[in-house]
Structure formats: C-alpha cells, structure tokens
Amino acid sequence: MSAASPPVPPDASRLQAPVARLLRPLVRLFVRCGITFPALTDLLRELYVNVAEYDFALPGKEQTDSRVSLLTGIHRKEVRRLRGAGAPVSAVPVAVSRTSRIIARWLAAPEFTDAAGRPRPLPRASETEPSFESLVASVTRDLRPRAVLDEWLDRGIAFVDEAERIVLAEAAFVPRGGGEQQLYYFGRNLHDHVAAAVTNILEEKPRFLERAVHYDGLSPELARRLEARAREIAMEALHQANREAHAACETDPGGEARWNFGLYVYTEEAPDPPRATPAP
C-alpha cells in the first residue's frame, strides 16, 4: 500500500485576501515605527532565501542557488549573496527569561500561593516562611533579591503593601508598551499562533488547537462587557495551565522541546477601512 500523499496547499490567489488582513495591523505598526517599505523588502528577501534554503531542502541533496532562486523568485546573484545570512535571532533576552521564570514560580509553586491558587504577598525576608528572597533564590543564585525587587518596583511589576509585604501587581502580566519584554513576546506569541495556523493548513488533519469565539454586530457596551469577562476566563485558564506545567516540570528530565499555551481577546468598534480597488 502506498503512503498517503501530502495535502495540496491552497492556491496562492486564495491566500491573498486573508494574508492582506493578517498583515494590515503589522503594516500599521511598521509605518508608525518607521520601518519603510524598502527596509521591509530587504528583510523579506533575506527570510525568503533562508526559508527556502533550510525548510525546503531535498533529503540527501545539497541545496543550490538555482533551486532557491526557483522557489523564491529571487535572482541567483541575490540568492548567492544572502545565503547563510540566517534568520533573525530568537534568543530569549536574559531579563525576560529571569523575570518570567520568577513570576511563573510565584504563580504556581504551592509554597508561594494561597488556598485559592493566588500569589501570596511575601515578606522581603524570613527564616520561618516563604519570602521574596527565597522566591528569587529558588530560581536564580546569580542575582541579589534586593536588586530584583528594586527593578520590579521601578517597573510596576510588584509593590509594597501596608504590612511591608511584596505583592505581585497586575502589571506583571502586561509588559510596558514598547519595552524589551513586550517586543520579545510580540514576536514569540505571534510566531507561535501563526505557525500553529499554518501547520493546520498544510497538514491533512489539523494538528494544533487554534479556535476563537466571535460575534459581530454588537453594541460597543456589550463588546466591552464581553471583553472584560473574556479576560477573567483567560486569566483563570492561564493560571491553571501554569500550575500544571510547573508541577510537571518538577519531575521532567528536560530536553529540547518547548510548549506555548496562549490566549488573546480583541474588540473593535469600527470595521476595517475599505480596501482600495486596483486601477484597470
């Protein structure tokens, strides 16, 4: 019995409308931040060559400039110049990794949460109960807890209550606009969401869960109310997933795999502006 043939990707013409909708908010960001069309073209050219070179190599055969040129439509001279340049680095910034690990432990470890699973207010230091110092020390020994606390207080990630305890603030879940943390997760989360959707399109059976509940024609008041409730539901789900993942990691031998569980909520009060009609 012959192996099943891979599913046929959708025709390029059918992808244009959904891709235009997908790219529109990104183009708005690019224009606002000064990424010009020529600069974006240079980046896309590099990415096209990189993806064709590594993701479309034939088993047992060396990838050639001619084949990369055929796959991408980019001239062989340009392909030769760009091959080996590599895709943009996706390494986690040290500050992002450190902060997210400490927050994840504060939200998940039983000794740092209350009976309802909420992060407990912590004394700065204590020899008899869990403290902010012991929290930081359980994640990293490379930094003084006081330095971490000063950074978090300055960024609004935590605050000190009337009992002189350290409290995790809601801002811990919303990185500062345009900061290193937000930009890192912007790239990571959108990549993973798009990668899941693309995998589902290209494979015969959808592999990843990628669903949304959506209603149109709502009053602005109802949209805002649904947004607020969706936030509550989403945070409950994220906390639960974090607790279970944290507990499972305690006995996991470790490896090269990674997992991401994400949620998003979006509302708008006006439809997208009409698409320009090409001139005949």
PDB file of C-alpha atoms in Angstrom:
ATOM      1  CA  MET A   1       0.000   0.000   0.000  1.00  0.00           C
ATOM      2  CA  SER A   2       1.440   3.348  -0.990  1.00  0.00           C
ATOM      3  CA  ALA A   3       1.836   6.118   1.549  1.00  0.00           C
ATOM      4  CA  ALA A   4      -0.818   8.821   1.560  1.00  0.00           C
ATOM      5  CA  SER A   5       0.191  11.844  -0.475  1.00  0.00           C
ATOM      6  CA  PRO A   6       0.589  15.127   1.447  1.00  0.00           C
ATOM      7  CA  PRO A   7      -2.311  17.591   1.285  1.00  0.00           C
ATOM      8  CA  VAL A   8      -2.214  20.125  -1.523  1.00  0.00           C
ATOM      9  CA  PRO A   9      -1.570  23.673  -0.219  1.00  0.00           C
ATOM     10  CA  PRO A  10      -4.215  26.271  -1.107  1.00  0.00           C
ATOM     11  CA  ASP A  11      -3.723  28.193  -4.321  1.00  0.00           C
ATOM     12  CA  ALA A  12      -1.716  31.397  -3.895  1.00  0.00           C
ATOM     13  CA  SER A  13      -4.572  33.547  -5.203  1.00  0.00           C
ATOM     14  CA  ARG A  14      -6.841  32.285  -2.422  1.00  0.00           C
ATOM     15  CA  LEU A  15      -4.281  33.281   0.201  1.00  0.00           C
ATOM     16  CA  GLN A  16      -4.033  36.923  -0.848  1.00  0.00           C
ATOM     17  CA  ALA A  17      -7.158  38.187   0.934  1.00  0.00           C
ATOM     18  CA  PRO A  18      -6.504  36.511   4.318  1.00  0.00           C
ATOM     19  CA  VAL A  19      -2.812  37.437   4.168  1.00  0.00           C
ATOM     20  CA  ALA A  20      -3.709  41.088   3.451  1.00  0.00           C
ATOM     21  CA  ARG A  21      -5.963  41.099   6.510  1.00  0.00           C
ATOM     22  CA  LEU A  22      -3.273  39.434   8.610  1.00  0.00           C
ATOM     23  CA  LEU A  23      -0.610  41.935   7.536  1.00  0.00           C
ATOM     24  CA  ARG A  24      -2.691  45.102   7.896  1.00  0.00           C
ATOM     25  CA  PRO A  25      -2.080  45.674  11.647  1.00  0.00           C
ATOM     26  CA  LEU A  26       1.593  44.821  11.138  1.00  0.00           C
ATOM     27  CA  VAL A  27       1.898  47.389   8.354  1.00  0.00           C
ATOM     28  CA  ARG A  28       0.272  49.944  10.655  1.00  0.00           C
ATOM     29  CA  LEU A  29       2.952  49.155  13.251  1.00  0.00           C
ATOM     30  CA  PHE A  30       5.709  49.364  10.635  1.00  0.00           C
ATOM     31  CA  VAL A  31       4.583  52.770   9.381  1.00  0.00           C
ATOM     32  CA  ARG A  32       4.172  54.089  12.923  1.00  0.00           C
ATOM     33  CA  CYS A  33       7.641  52.888  13.931  1.00  0.00           C
ATOM     34  CA  GLY A  34       9.435  53.992  10.780  1.00  0.00           C
ATOM     35  CA  ILE A  35      10.027  50.629   9.106  1.00  0.00           C
ATOM     36  CA  THR A  36       9.832  51.683   5.473  1.00  0.00           C
ATOM     37  CA  PHE A  37       8.733  49.510   2.581  1.00  0.00           C
ATOM     38  CA  PRO A  38      12.317  49.181   1.190  1.00  0.00           C
ATOM     39  CA  ALA A  39      13.542  48.098   4.659  1.00  0.00           C
ATOM     40  CA  LEU A  40      10.762  45.524   4.925  1.00  0.00           C
ATOM     41  CA  THR A  41      11.544  44.302   1.411  1.00  0.00           C
ATOM     42  CA  ASP A  42      15.176  43.697   2.394  1.00  0.00           C
ATOM     43  CA  LEU A  43      14.063  41.723   5.464  1.00  0.00           C
ATOM     44  CA  LEU A  44      11.575  39.649   3.470  1.00  0.00           C
ATOM     45  CA  ARG A  45      14.183  38.913   0.805  1.00  0.00           C
ATOM     46  CA  GLU A  46      16.523  37.531   3.472  1.00  0.00           C
ATOM     47  CA  LEU A  47      13.735  35.480   5.043  1.00  0.00           C
ATOM     48  CA  TYR A  48      12.605  34.037   1.710  1.00  0.00           C
ATOM     49  CA  VAL A  49      16.138  32.864   0.980  1.00  0.00           C
ATOM     50  CA  ASN A  50      16.597  31.484   4.497  1.00  0.00           C
ATOM     51  CA  VAL A  51      13.300  29.556   4.500  1.00  0.00           C
ATOM     52  CA  ALA A  52      13.878  28.136   1.017  1.00  0.00           C
ATOM     53  CA  GLU A  53      17.447  27.168   1.897  1.00  0.00           C
ATOM     54  CA  TYR A  54      16.670  25.288   5.109  1.00  0.00           C
ATOM     55  CA  ASP A  55      12.953  24.413   5.153  1.00  0.00           C
ATOM     56  CA  PHE A  56      12.716  23.229   1.541  1.00  0.00           C
ATOM     57  CA  ALA A  57      15.978  21.342   1.158  1.00  0.00           C
ATOM     58  CA  LEU A  58      15.604  17.945  -0.514  1.00  0.00           C
ATOM     59  CA  PRO A  59      16.685  14.929   1.567  1.00  0.00           C
ATOM     60  CA  GLY A  60      20.173  13.798   0.688  1.00  0.00           C
ATOM     61  CA  LYS A  61      20.773  16.645  -1.766  1.00  0.00           C
ATOM     62  CA  GLU A  62      22.690  19.859  -1.377  1.00  0.00           C
ATOM     63  CA  GLN A  63      20.514  22.933  -1.739  1.00  0.00           C
ATOM     64  CA  THR A  64      21.604  25.005  -4.738  1.00  0.00           C
ATOM     65  CA  ASP A  65      21.365  28.684  -5.609  1.00  0.00           C
ATOM     66  CA  SER A  66      19.314  27.759  -8.658  1.00  0.00           C
ATOM     67  CA  ARG A  67      16.701  25.874  -6.643  1.00  0.00           C
ATOM     68  CA  VAL A  68      16.447  28.616  -4.029  1.00  0.00           C
ATOM     69  CA  SER A  69      16.030  31.107  -6.872  1.00  0.00           C
ATOM     70  CA  LEU A  70      13.321  28.940  -8.419  1.00  0.00           C
ATOM     71  CA  LEU A  71      11.429  28.616  -5.110  1.00  0.00           C
ATOM     72  CA  THR A  72      11.603  32.293  -4.199  1.00  0.00           C
ATOM     73  CA  GLY A  73      11.684  34.185  -7.477  1.00  0.00           C
ATOM     74  CA  ILE A  74      14.833  35.996  -6.293  1.00  0.00           C
ATOM     75  CA  HIS A  75      17.722  36.341  -8.769  1.00  0.00           C
ATOM     76  CA  ARG A  76      20.571  33.877  -8.301  1.00  0.00           C
ATOM     77  CA  LYS A  77      23.074  36.675  -7.723  1.00  0.00           C
ATOM     78  CA  GLU A  78      21.000  37.917  -4.777  1.00  0.00           C
ATOM     79  CA  VAL A  79      20.489  34.359  -3.519  1.00  0.00           C
ATOM     80  CA  ARG A  80      24.246  33.779  -3.563  1.00  0.00           C
ATOM     81  CA  ARG A  81      24.796  36.978  -1.587  1.00  0.00           C
ATOM     82  CA  LEU A  82      22.137  36.221   1.027  1.00  0.00           C
ATOM     83  CA  ARG A  83      22.590  32.501   1.608  1.00  0.00           C
ATOM     84  CA  GLY A  84      23.991  31.766   5.040  1.00  0.00           C
ATOM     85  CA  ALA A  85      22.883  35.130   6.435  1.00  0.00           C
ATOM     86  CA  GLY A  86      20.498  33.330   8.800  1.00  0.00           C
ATOM     87  CA  ALA A  87      17.081  34.275  10.108  1.00  0.00           C
ATOM     88  CA  PRO A  88      16.614  36.860  12.886  1.00  0.00           C
ATOM     89  CA  VAL A  89      17.857  35.555  16.227  1.00  0.00           C
ATOM     90  CA  SER A  90      15.082  34.373  18.549  1.00  0.00           C
ATOM     91  CA  ALA A  91      17.098  34.045  21.756  1.00  0.00           C
ATOM     92  CA  VAL A  92      15.299  34.989  24.950  1.00  0.00           C
ATOM     93  CA  PRO A  93      16.717  38.203  26.480  1.00  0.00           C
ATOM     94  CA  VAL A  94      18.200  37.462  29.908  1.00  0.00           C
ATOM     95  CA  ALA A  95      15.957  39.947  31.717  1.00  0.00           C
ATOM     96  CA  VAL A  96      12.846  38.488  30.089  1.00  0.00           C
ATOM     97  CA  SER A  97      13.771  34.897  30.936  1.00  0.00           C
ATOM     98  CA  ARG A  98      14.649  35.742  34.535  1.00  0.00           C
ATOM     99  CA  THR A  99      11.504  37.770  35.203  1.00  0.00           C
ATOM    100  CA  SER A 100       9.120  35.287  33.577  1.00  0.00           C
ATOM    101  CA  ARG A 101      10.617  32.353  35.492  1.00  0.00           C
ATOM    102  CA  ILE A 102      10.296  34.091  38.849  1.00  0.00           C
ATOM    103  CA  ILE A 103       6.724  35.210  38.156  1.00  0.00           C
ATOM    104  CA  ALA A 104       5.752  31.745  36.901  1.00  0.00           C
ATOM    105  CA  ARG A 105       7.050  30.186  40.123  1.00  0.00           C
ATOM    106  CA  TRP A 106       5.272  32.781  42.283  1.00  0.00           C
ATOM    107  CA  LEU A 107       2.014  31.944  40.490  1.00  0.00           C
ATOM    108  CA  ALA A 108       2.404  28.159  40.588  1.00  0.00           C
ATOM    109  CA  ALA A 109       4.509  26.835  43.465  1.00  0.00           C
ATOM    110  CA  PRO A 110       2.299  25.801  46.431  1.00  0.00           C
ATOM    111  CA  GLU A 111       4.552  27.493  48.983  1.00  0.00           C
ATOM    112  CA  PHE A 112       4.103  30.866  47.259  1.00  0.00           C
ATOM    113  CA  THR A 113       0.338  30.661  46.604  1.00  0.00           C
ATOM    114  CA  ASP A 114      -2.704  30.716  48.865  1.00  0.00           C
ATOM    115  CA  ALA A 115      -5.526  28.158  49.127  1.00  0.00           C
ATOM    116  CA  ALA A 116      -7.246  29.692  46.083  1.00  0.00           C
ATOM    117  CA  GLY A 117      -4.073  29.462  43.972  1.00  0.00           C
ATOM    118  CA  ARG A 118      -3.379  33.208  44.036  1.00  0.00           C
ATOM    119  CA  PRO A 119       0.168  34.549  44.546  1.00  0.00           C
ATOM    120  CA  ARG A 120       0.685  35.277  48.229  1.00  0.00           C
ATOM    121  CA  PRO A 121       2.037  38.626  49.462  1.00  0.00           C
ATOM    122  CA  LEU A 122       5.563  37.822  50.610  1.00  0.00           C
ATOM    123  CA  PRO A 123       7.770  39.323  53.313  1.00  0.00           C
ATOM    124  CA  ARG A 124      11.062  40.608  51.972  1.00  0.00           C
ATOM    125  CA  ALA A 125      12.980  38.041  54.026  1.00  0.00           C
ATOM    126  CA  SER A 126      12.092  35.380  56.567  1.00  0.00           C
ATOM    127  CA  GLU A 127      13.669  32.321  58.176  1.00  0.00           C
ATOM    128  CA  THR A 128      10.311  30.750  59.070  1.00  0.00           C
ATOM    129  CA  GLU A 129       8.084  31.240  55.997  1.00  0.00           C
ATOM    130  CA  PRO A 130       8.374  31.703  52.232  1.00  0.00           C
ATOM    131  CA  SER A 131       9.688  35.162  51.327  1.00  0.00           C
ATOM    132  CA  PHE A 132      10.588  37.232  48.290  1.00  0.00           C
ATOM    133  CA  GLU A 133      14.252  36.413  48.906  1.00  0.00           C
ATOM    134  CA  SER A 134      13.570  32.666  48.963  1.00  0.00           C
ATOM    135  CA  LEU A 135      11.421  33.002  45.817  1.00  0.00           C
ATOM    136  CA  VAL A 136      14.213  34.649  43.842  1.00  0.00           C
ATOM    137  CA  ALA A 137      16.822  32.274  45.262  1.00  0.00           C
ATOM    138  CA  SER A 138      14.727  29.267  44.191  1.00  0.00           C
ATOM    139  CA  VAL A 139      15.043  30.437  40.569  1.00  0.00           C
ATOM    140  CA  THR A 140      18.495  32.042  40.352  1.00  0.00           C
ATOM    141  CA  ARG A 141      21.539  32.486  42.562  1.00  0.00           C
ATOM    142  CA  ASP A 142      23.163  34.908  40.150  1.00  0.00           C
ATOM    143  CA  LEU A 143      21.248  37.980  41.334  1.00  0.00           C
ATOM    144  CA  ARG A 144      20.635  39.588  44.676  1.00  0.00           C
ATOM    145  CA  PRO A 145      16.910  39.536  45.566  1.00  0.00           C
ATOM    146  CA  ARG A 146      17.151  43.209  46.527  1.00  0.00           C
ATOM    147  CA  ALA A 147      18.289  44.111  43.000  1.00  0.00           C
ATOM    148  CA  VAL A 148      15.378  42.148  41.516  1.00  0.00           C
ATOM    149  CA  LEU A 149      12.936  43.851  43.901  1.00  0.00           C
ATOM    150  CA  ASP A 150      14.240  47.329  43.079  1.00  0.00           C
ATOM    151  CA  GLU A 151      13.841  46.607  39.358  1.00  0.00           C
ATOM    152  CA  TRP A 152      10.321  45.244  39.824  1.00  0.00           C
ATOM    153  CA  LEU A 153       9.191  48.154  41.982  1.00  0.00           C
ATOM    154  CA  ASP A 154      10.520  50.592  39.384  1.00  0.00           C
ATOM    155  CA  ARG A 155       8.697  48.779  36.567  1.00  0.00           C
ATOM    156  CA  GLY A 156       5.455  48.331  38.499  1.00  0.00           C
ATOM    157  CA  ILE A 157       5.666  44.535  38.487  1.00  0.00           C
ATOM    158  CA  ALA A 158       5.349  44.477  42.285  1.00  0.00           C
ATOM    159  CA  PHE A 159       4.549  46.885  45.097  1.00  0.00           C
ATOM    160  CA  VAL A 160       4.878  47.029  48.891  1.00  0.00           C
ATOM    161  CA  ASP A 161       1.653  46.902  50.896  1.00  0.00           C
ATOM    162  CA  GLU A 162       0.886  48.444  54.285  1.00  0.00           C
ATOM    163  CA  ALA A 163       2.264  45.369  56.054  1.00  0.00           C
ATOM    164  CA  GLU A 164       5.611  45.776  54.244  1.00  0.00           C
ATOM    165  CA  ARG A 165       4.954  42.671  52.159  1.00  0.00           C
ATOM    166  CA  ILE A 166       5.849  42.351  48.485  1.00  0.00           C
ATOM    167  CA  VAL A 167       2.742  41.988  46.300  1.00  0.00           C
ATOM    168  CA  LEU A 168       2.692  40.843  42.678  1.00  0.00           C
ATOM    169  CA  ALA A 169       0.934  43.559  40.667  1.00  0.00           C
ATOM    170  CA  GLU A 170      -1.416  43.121  37.728  1.00  0.00           C
ATOM    171  CA  ALA A 171       1.251  44.927  35.672  1.00  0.00           C
ATOM    172  CA  ALA A 172       3.324  41.730  35.914  1.00  0.00           C
ATOM    173  CA  PHE A 173       1.130  40.280  33.178  1.00  0.00           C
ATOM    174  CA  VAL A 174       1.207  43.369  30.932  1.00  0.00           C
ATOM    175  CA  PRO A 175       4.782  44.329  29.935  1.00  0.00           C
ATOM    176  CA  ARG A 176       5.449  48.034  29.442  1.00  0.00           C
ATOM    177  CA  GLY A 177       4.467  49.246  25.984  1.00  0.00           C
ATOM    178  CA  GLY A 178       7.326  49.046  23.505  1.00  0.00           C
ATOM    179  CA  GLY A 179       9.732  47.622  26.085  1.00  0.00           C
ATOM    180  CA  GLU A 180      12.114  44.722  25.594  1.00  0.00           C
ATOM    181  CA  GLN A 181       9.753  42.232  27.238  1.00  0.00           C
ATOM    182  CA  GLN A 182       6.706  43.242  25.204  1.00  0.00           C
ATOM    183  CA  LEU A 183       8.597  43.192  21.914  1.00  0.00           C
ATOM    184  CA  TYR A 184      10.041  39.767  22.686  1.00  0.00           C
ATOM    185  CA  TYR A 185       6.613  38.268  23.405  1.00  0.00           C
ATOM    186  CA  PHE A 186       5.151  40.119  20.425  1.00  0.00           C
ATOM    187  CA  GLY A 187       7.466  38.142  18.154  1.00  0.00           C
ATOM    188  CA  ARG A 188       7.250  34.866  20.053  1.00  0.00           C
ATOM    189  CA  ASN A 189       3.492  34.715  20.573  1.00  0.00           C
ATOM    190  CA  LEU A 190       2.525  35.885  17.094  1.00  0.00           C
ATOM    191  CA  HIS A 191       5.035  33.463  15.589  1.00  0.00           C
ATOM    192  CA  ASP A 192       3.566  30.534  17.502  1.00  0.00           C
ATOM    193  CA  HIS A 193      -0.041  31.480  16.721  1.00  0.00           C
ATOM    194  CA  VAL A 194       0.688  31.894  13.011  1.00  0.00           C
ATOM    195  CA  ALA A 195       2.868  28.745  12.971  1.00  0.00           C
ATOM    196  CA  ALA A 196       0.034  26.707  14.504  1.00  0.00           C
ATOM    197  CA  ALA A 197      -2.462  28.024  11.936  1.00  0.00           C
ATOM    198  CA  VAL A 198      -0.069  27.441   9.010  1.00  0.00           C
ATOM    199  CA  THR A 199       0.645  23.886  10.182  1.00  0.00           C
ATOM    200  CA  ASN A 200      -3.095  23.203  10.301  1.00  0.00           C
ATOM    201  CA  ILE A 201      -3.484  24.469   6.721  1.00  0.00           C
ATOM    202  CA  LEU A 202      -0.583  22.453   5.339  1.00  0.00           C
ATOM    203  CA  GLU A 203      -1.339  19.142   7.087  1.00  0.00           C
ATOM    204  CA  GLU A 204      -4.184  16.821   6.186  1.00  0.00           C
ATOM    205  CA  LYS A 205      -5.647  16.926   9.693  1.00  0.00           C
ATOM    206  CA  PRO A 206      -5.378  19.990  11.958  1.00  0.00           C
ATOM    207  CA  ARG A 207      -2.628  19.308  14.467  1.00  0.00           C
ATOM    208  CA  PHE A 208      -2.963  22.261  16.821  1.00  0.00           C
ATOM    209  CA  LEU A 209      -5.887  23.758  18.687  1.00  0.00           C
ATOM    210  CA  GLU A 210      -6.500  27.182  17.083  1.00  0.00           C
ATOM    211  CA  ARG A 211     -10.033  28.388  17.713  1.00  0.00           C
ATOM    212  CA  ALA A 212     -11.916  31.589  18.542  1.00  0.00           C
ATOM    213  CA  VAL A 213     -15.387  32.593  19.680  1.00  0.00           C
ATOM    214  CA  HIS A 214     -16.572  35.658  17.733  1.00  0.00           C
ATOM    215  CA  TYR A 215     -19.738  37.737  17.400  1.00  0.00           C
ATOM    216  CA  ASP A 216     -20.289  40.667  15.045  1.00  0.00           C
ATOM    217  CA  GLY A 217     -22.867  43.461  15.037  1.00  0.00           C
ATOM    218  CA  LEU A 218     -22.650  44.103  18.783  1.00  0.00           C
ATOM    219  CA  SER A 219     -23.200  47.322  20.674  1.00  0.00           C
ATOM    220  CA  PRO A 220     -19.960  48.870  21.998  1.00  0.00           C
ATOM    221  CA  GLU A 221     -21.245  48.370  25.548  1.00  0.00           C
ATOM    222  CA  LEU A 222     -21.769  44.630  25.078  1.00  0.00           C
ATOM    223  CA  ALA A 223     -18.393  44.284  23.335  1.00  0.00           C
ATOM    224  CA  ARG A 224     -16.669  45.917  26.316  1.00  0.00           C
ATOM    225  CA  ARG A 225     -18.568  43.711  28.765  1.00  0.00           C
ATOM    226  CA  LEU A 226     -17.675  40.555  26.863  1.00  0.00           C
ATOM    227  CA  GLU A 227     -14.055  41.700  26.665  1.00  0.00           C
ATOM    228  CA  ALA A 228     -13.887  42.118  30.452  1.00  0.00           C
ATOM    229  CA  ARG A 229     -15.431  38.701  31.071  1.00  0.00           C
ATOM    230  CA  ALA A 230     -13.172  37.069  28.489  1.00  0.00           C
ATOM    231  CA  ARG A 231     -10.158  38.499  30.320  1.00  0.00           C
ATOM    232  CA  GLU A 232     -11.319  36.825  33.537  1.00  0.00           C
ATOM    233  CA  ILE A 233     -11.853  33.474  31.815  1.00  0.00           C
ATOM    234  CA  ALA A 234      -8.493  33.725  30.024  1.00  0.00           C
ATOM    235  CA  MET A 235      -6.537  34.533  33.191  1.00  0.00           C
ATOM    236  CA  GLU A 236      -8.140  31.598  35.018  1.00  0.00           C
ATOM    237  CA  ALA A 237      -7.100  29.287  32.187  1.00  0.00           C
ATOM    238  CA  LEU A 238      -3.549  30.674  32.089  1.00  0.00           C
ATOM    239  CA  HIS A 239      -3.112  30.288  35.851  1.00  0.00           C
ATOM    240  CA  GLN A 240      -4.362  26.698  35.731  1.00  0.00           C
ATOM    241  CA  ALA A 241      -2.099  25.796  32.794  1.00  0.00           C
ATOM    242  CA  ASN A 242       0.877  27.406  34.535  1.00  0.00           C
ATOM    243  CA  ARG A 243       0.269  25.491  37.785  1.00  0.00           C
ATOM    244  CA  GLU A 244       0.011  22.149  35.993  1.00  0.00           C
ATOM    245  CA  ALA A 245       3.045  22.808  33.778  1.00  0.00           C
ATOM    246  CA  HIS A 246       5.113  23.969  36.759  1.00  0.00           C
ATOM    247  CA  ALA A 247       4.228  20.829  38.740  1.00  0.00           C
ATOM    248  CA  ALA A 248       5.018  18.571  35.774  1.00  0.00           C
ATOM    249  CA  CYS A 249       8.395  20.249  35.225  1.00  0.00           C
ATOM    250  CA  GLU A 250       9.485  19.290  38.747  1.00  0.00           C
ATOM    251  CA  THR A 251       9.973  15.669  37.625  1.00  0.00           C
ATOM    252  CA  ASP A 252      10.658  16.184  33.905  1.00  0.00           C
ATOM    253  CA  PRO A 253      14.176  15.142  32.764  1.00  0.00           C
ATOM    254  CA  GLY A 254      14.330  18.091  30.369  1.00  0.00           C
ATOM    255  CA  GLY A 255      15.073  18.277  26.658  1.00  0.00           C
ATOM    256  CA  GLU A 256      14.905  20.464  23.552  1.00  0.00           C
ATOM    257  CA  ALA A 257      11.107  20.688  23.174  1.00  0.00           C
ATOM    258  CA  ARG A 258       9.075  23.764  24.059  1.00  0.00           C
ATOM    259  CA  TRP A 259       5.354  24.357  24.644  1.00  0.00           C
ATOM    260  CA  ASN A 260       3.270  27.517  24.463  1.00  0.00           C
ATOM    261  CA  PHE A 261      -0.331  27.989  25.582  1.00  0.00           C
ATOM    262  CA  GLY A 262      -1.693  31.382  24.566  1.00  0.00           C
ATOM    263  CA  LEU A 263      -4.952  33.314  24.564  1.00  0.00           C
ATOM    264  CA  TYR A 264      -5.995  36.608  23.061  1.00  0.00           C
ATOM    265  CA  VAL A 265      -9.017  38.910  23.296  1.00  0.00           C
ATOM    266  CA  TYR A 266      -9.807  41.583  20.703  1.00  0.00           C
ATOM    267  CA  THR A 267     -12.656  44.010  20.111  1.00  0.00           C
ATOM    268  CA  GLU A 268     -13.111  46.933  17.721  1.00  0.00           C
ATOM    269  CA  GLU A 269     -15.869  49.459  17.281  1.00  0.00           C
ATOM    270  CA  ALA A 270     -15.351  50.152  13.593  1.00  0.00           C
ATOM    271  CA  PRO A 271     -14.719  47.818  10.640  1.00  0.00           C
ATOM    272  CA  ASP A 272     -11.506  47.892   8.689  1.00  0.00           C
ATOM    273  CA  PRO A 273     -11.411  50.696   6.116  1.00  0.00           C
ATOM    274  CA  PRO A 274     -12.445  49.599   2.604  1.00  0.00           C
ATOM    275  CA  ARG A 275      -9.704  48.016   0.517  1.00  0.00           C
ATOM    276  CA  ALA A 276      -8.521  50.133  -2.390  1.00  0.00           C
ATOM    277  CA  THR A 277      -9.718  48.938  -5.800  1.00  0.00           C
ATOM    278  CA  PRO A 278      -6.819  48.387  -8.239  1.00  0.00           C
ATOM    279  CA  ALA A 279      -6.848  50.646 -11.271  1.00  0.00           C
ATOM    280  CA  PRO A 280      -7.810  48.853 -14.518  1.00  0.00           C
TER     281      PRO A 280
END
